[in-house]
PDB file of C-alpha atoms in Angstrom:
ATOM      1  CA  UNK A  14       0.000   0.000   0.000  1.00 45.00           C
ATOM      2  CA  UNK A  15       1.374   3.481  -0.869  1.00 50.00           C
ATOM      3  CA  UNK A  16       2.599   5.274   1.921  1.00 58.00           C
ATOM      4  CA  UNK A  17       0.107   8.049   1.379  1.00 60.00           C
ATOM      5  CA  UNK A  18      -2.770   6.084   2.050  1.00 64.00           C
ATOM      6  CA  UNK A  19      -1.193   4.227   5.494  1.00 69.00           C
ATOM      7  CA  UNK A  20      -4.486   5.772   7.273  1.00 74.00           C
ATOM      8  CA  UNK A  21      -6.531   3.862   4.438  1.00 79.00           C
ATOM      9  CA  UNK A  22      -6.802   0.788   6.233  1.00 81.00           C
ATOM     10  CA  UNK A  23      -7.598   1.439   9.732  1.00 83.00           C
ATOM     11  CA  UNK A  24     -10.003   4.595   8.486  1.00 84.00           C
ATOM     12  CA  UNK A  25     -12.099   2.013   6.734  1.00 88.00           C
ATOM     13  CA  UNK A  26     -12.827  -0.335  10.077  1.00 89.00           C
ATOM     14  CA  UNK A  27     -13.446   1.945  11.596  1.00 89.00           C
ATOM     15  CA  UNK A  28     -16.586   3.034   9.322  1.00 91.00           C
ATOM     16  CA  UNK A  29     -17.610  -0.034   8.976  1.00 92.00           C
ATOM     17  CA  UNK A  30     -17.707  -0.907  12.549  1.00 91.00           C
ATOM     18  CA  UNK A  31     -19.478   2.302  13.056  1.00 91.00           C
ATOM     19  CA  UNK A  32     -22.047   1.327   9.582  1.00 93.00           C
ATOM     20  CA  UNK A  33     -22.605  -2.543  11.929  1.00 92.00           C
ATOM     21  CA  UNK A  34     -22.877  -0.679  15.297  1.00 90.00           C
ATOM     22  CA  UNK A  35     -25.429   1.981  13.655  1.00 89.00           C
ATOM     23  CA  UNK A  36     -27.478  -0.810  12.077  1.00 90.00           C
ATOM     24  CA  UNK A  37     -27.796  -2.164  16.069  1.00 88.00           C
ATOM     25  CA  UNK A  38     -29.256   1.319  17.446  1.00 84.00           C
ATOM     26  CA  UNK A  39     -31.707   1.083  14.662  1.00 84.00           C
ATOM     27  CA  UNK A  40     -33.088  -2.254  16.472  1.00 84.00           C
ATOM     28  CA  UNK A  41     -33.260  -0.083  19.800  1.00 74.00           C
ATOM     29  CA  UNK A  42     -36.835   0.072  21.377  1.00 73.00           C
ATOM     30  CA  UNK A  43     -38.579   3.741  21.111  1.00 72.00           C
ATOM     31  CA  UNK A  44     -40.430   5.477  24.043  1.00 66.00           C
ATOM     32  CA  UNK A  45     -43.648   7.215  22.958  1.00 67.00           C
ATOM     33  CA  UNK A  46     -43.024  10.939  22.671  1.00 64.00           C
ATOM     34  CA  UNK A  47     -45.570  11.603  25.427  1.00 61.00           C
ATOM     35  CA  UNK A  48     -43.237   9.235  27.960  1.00 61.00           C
ATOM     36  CA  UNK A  49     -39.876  10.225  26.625  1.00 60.00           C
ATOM     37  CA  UNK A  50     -37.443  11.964  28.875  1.00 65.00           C
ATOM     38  CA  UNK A  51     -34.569  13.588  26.842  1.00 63.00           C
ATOM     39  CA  UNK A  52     -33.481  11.955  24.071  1.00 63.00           C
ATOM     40  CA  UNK A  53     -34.368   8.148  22.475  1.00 66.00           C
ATOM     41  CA  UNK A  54     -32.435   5.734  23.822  1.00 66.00           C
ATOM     42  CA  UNK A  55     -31.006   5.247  19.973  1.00 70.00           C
ATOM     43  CA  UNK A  56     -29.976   9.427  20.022  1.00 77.00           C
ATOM     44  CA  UNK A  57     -26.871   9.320  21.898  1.00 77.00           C
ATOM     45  CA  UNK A  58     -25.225   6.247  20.491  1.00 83.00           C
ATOM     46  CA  UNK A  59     -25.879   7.478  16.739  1.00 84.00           C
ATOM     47  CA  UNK A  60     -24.550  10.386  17.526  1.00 87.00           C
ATOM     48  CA  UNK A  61     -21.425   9.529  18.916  1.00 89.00           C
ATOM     49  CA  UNK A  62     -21.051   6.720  15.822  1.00 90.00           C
ATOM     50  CA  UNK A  63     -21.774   9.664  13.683  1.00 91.00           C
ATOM     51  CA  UNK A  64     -18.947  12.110  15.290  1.00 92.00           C
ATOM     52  CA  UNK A  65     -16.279   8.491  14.941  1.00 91.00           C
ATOM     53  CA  UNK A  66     -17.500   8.043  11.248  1.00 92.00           C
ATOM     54  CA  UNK A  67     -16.691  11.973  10.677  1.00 93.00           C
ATOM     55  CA  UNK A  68     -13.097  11.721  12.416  1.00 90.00           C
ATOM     56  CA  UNK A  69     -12.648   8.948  10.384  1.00 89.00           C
ATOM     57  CA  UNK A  70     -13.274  10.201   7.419  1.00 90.00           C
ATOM     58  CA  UNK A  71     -10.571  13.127   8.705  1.00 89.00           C
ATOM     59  CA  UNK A  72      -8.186  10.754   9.815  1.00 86.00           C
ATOM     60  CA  UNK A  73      -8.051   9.061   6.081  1.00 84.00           C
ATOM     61  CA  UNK A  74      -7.676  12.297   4.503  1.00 84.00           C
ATOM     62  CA  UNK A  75      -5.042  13.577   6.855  1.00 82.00           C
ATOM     63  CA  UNK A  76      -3.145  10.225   6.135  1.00 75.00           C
ATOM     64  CA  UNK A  77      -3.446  11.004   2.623  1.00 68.00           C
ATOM     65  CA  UNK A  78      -2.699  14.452   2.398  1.00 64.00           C
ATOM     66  CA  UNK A  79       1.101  14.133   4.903  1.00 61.00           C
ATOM     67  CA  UNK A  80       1.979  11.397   3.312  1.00 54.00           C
ATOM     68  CA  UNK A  81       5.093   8.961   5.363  1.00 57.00           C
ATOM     69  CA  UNK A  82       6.815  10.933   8.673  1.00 58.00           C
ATOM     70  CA  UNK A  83       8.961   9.528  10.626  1.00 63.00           C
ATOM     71  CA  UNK A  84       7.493   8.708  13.801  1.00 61.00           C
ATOM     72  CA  UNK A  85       9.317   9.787  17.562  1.00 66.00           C
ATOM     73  CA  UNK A  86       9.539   7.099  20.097  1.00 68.00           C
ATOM     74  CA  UNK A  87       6.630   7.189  22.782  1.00 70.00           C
ATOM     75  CA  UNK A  88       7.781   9.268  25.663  1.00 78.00           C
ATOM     76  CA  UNK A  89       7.214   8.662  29.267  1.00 80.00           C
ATOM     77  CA  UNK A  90       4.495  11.707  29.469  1.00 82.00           C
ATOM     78  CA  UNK A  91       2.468   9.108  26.856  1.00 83.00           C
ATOM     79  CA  UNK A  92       2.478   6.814  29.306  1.00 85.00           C
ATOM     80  CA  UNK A  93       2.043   8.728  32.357  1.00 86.00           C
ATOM     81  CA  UNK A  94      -1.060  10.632  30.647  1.00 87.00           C
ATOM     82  CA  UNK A  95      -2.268   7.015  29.836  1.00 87.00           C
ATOM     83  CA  UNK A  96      -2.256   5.827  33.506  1.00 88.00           C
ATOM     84  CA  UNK A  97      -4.103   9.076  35.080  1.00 88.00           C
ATOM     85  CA  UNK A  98      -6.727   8.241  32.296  1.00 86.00           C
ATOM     86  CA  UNK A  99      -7.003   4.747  33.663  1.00 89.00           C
ATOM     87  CA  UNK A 100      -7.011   6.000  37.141  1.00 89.00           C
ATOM     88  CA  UNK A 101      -9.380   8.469  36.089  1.00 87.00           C
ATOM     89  CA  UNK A 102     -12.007   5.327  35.015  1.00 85.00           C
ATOM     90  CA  UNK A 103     -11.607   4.439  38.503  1.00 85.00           C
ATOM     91  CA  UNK A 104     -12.664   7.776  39.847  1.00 85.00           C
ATOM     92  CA  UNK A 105     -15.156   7.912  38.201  1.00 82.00           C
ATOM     93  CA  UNK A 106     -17.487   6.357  40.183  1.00 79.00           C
ATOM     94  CA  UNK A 107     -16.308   7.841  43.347  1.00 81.00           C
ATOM     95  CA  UNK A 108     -16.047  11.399  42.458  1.00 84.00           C
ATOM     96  CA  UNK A 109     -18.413  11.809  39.902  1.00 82.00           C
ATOM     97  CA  UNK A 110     -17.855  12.612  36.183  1.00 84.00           C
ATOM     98  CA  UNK A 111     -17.786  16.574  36.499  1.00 84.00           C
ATOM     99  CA  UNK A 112     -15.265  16.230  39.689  1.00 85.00           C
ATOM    100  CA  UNK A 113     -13.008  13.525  38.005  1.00 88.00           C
ATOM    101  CA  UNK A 114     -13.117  15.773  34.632  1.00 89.00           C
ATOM    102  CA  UNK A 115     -12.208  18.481  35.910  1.00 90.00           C
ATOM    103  CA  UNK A 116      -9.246  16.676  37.963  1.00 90.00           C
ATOM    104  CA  UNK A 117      -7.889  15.237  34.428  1.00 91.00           C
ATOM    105  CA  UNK A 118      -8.687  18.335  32.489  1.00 90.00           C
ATOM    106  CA  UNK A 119      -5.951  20.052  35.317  1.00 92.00           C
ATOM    107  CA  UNK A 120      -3.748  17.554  35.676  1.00 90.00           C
ATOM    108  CA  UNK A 121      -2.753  16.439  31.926  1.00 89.00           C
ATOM    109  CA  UNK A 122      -2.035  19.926  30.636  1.00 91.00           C
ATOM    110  CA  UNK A 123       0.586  20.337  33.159  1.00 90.00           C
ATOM    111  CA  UNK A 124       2.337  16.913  32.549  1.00 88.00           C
ATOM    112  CA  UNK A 125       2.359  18.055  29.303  1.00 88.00           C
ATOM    113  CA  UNK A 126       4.226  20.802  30.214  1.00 84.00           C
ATOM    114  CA  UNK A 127       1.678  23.800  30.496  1.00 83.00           C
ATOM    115  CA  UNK A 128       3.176  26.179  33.013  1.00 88.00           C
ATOM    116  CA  UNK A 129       0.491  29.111  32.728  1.00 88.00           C
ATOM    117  CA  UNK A 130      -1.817  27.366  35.662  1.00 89.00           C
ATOM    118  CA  UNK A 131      -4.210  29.926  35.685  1.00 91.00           C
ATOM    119  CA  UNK A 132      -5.421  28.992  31.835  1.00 92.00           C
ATOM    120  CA  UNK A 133      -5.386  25.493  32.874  1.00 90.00           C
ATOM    121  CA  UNK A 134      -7.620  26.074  36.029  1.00 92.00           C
ATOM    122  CA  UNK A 135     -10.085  28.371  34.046  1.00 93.00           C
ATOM    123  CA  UNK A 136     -10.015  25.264  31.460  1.00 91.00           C
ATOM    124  CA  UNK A 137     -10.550  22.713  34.159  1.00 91.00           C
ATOM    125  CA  UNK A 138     -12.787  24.324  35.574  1.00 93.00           C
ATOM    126  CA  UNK A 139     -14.982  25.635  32.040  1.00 92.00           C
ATOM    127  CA  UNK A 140     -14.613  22.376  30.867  1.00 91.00           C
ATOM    128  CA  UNK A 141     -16.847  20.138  33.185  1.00 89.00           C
ATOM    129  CA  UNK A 142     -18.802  22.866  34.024  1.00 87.00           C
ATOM    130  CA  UNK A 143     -19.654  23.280  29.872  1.00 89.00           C
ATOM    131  CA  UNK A 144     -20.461  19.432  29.803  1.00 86.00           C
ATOM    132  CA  UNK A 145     -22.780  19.158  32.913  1.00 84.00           C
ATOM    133  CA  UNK A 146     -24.501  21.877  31.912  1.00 85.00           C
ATOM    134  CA  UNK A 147     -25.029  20.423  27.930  1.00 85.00           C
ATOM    135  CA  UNK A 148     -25.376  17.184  28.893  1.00 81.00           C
ATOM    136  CA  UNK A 149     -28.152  17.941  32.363  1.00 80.00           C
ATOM    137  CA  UNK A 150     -30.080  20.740  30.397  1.00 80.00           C
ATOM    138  CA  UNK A 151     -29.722  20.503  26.930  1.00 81.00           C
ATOM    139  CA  UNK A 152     -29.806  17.305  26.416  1.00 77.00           C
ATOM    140  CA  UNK A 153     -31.669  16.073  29.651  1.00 75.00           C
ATOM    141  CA  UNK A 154     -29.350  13.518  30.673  1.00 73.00           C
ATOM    142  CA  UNK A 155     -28.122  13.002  33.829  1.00 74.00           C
ATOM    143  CA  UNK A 156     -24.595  12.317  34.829  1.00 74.00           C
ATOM    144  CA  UNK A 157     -23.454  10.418  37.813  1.00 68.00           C
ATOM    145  CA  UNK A 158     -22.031  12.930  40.570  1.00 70.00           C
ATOM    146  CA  UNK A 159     -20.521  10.583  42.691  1.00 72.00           C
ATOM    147  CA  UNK A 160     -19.770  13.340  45.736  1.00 68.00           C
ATOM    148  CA  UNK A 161     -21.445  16.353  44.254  1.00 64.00           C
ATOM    149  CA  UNK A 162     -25.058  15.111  44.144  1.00 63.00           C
ATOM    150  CA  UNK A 163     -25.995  16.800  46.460  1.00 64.00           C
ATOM    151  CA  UNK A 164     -25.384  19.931  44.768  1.00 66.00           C
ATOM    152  CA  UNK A 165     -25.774  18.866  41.476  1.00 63.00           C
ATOM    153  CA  UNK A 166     -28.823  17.453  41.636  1.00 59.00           C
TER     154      UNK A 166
END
């Protein structure tokens, strides 16, 4: 395979996983409008499908358009960012998705090496703050809070 399609491959499972996992939310059971609480239970999952079949689609075209680079070797800050997202699964549960977000959203910039801490705390903070509110008002789905329900709720 030419080296300017090297994204070809893996861009194309990936759509058609998405095109078989689609095809299942289609099978999903709808709530009458009159009962329904938010979205259908099919919304969510098509729409996230729809967002990896769009990055996709950028990720082939990207491949195509660099061509061959040489690749650097995976630095420790790869896999230190890779176990705070693995401890972050953890939290999850515990601290609540908006607590645990903002927690990762703090911490990985300044691994990285981010030294202006006062963007990163506005962005951890504006971050979780911009998804509870989407996620428990626009689109009427609630989040687990793990230690802020009671202020969350």
């Amino acid at each position: 395979m030419p080296s300017r399609w090297k994204d070809l491959l893996p861009g194309l499972l990936l759509l058609a996983m998405v095109a078989v996992l689609f095809a299942v939310t289609l099978q999903f059971d709808t709530v009458p409008a009159a009962f329904a609480q938010g979205m259908q239970s099919s919304a969510m999952p098509q729409l996230i499908l729809l967002l990896i079949a769009a990055l996709a689609l950028v990720m082939i075209y990207q491949g195509h358009a660099q061509g061959e680079e040489e690749k650097p070797a995976m630095s420790w800050r790869f896999w230190a960012t890779s176990a705070l997202l693995l401890s972050a699964v953890f939290l999850f549960e515990r601290l609540g998705i908006t607590l645990t977000t903002a927690l990762t959203c703090f911490a990985i910039p300044l691994l990285w090496g981010e030294r202006r801490v006062t963007r990163v705390a506005i962005y951890s903070i504006a971050t979780p703050v911009c998804i509870y509110l989407l996620f428990t008002h626009v689109l009427q789905l609630r989040l687990p809070q793990g230690v802020l329900s009671p202020w969350l709720s």
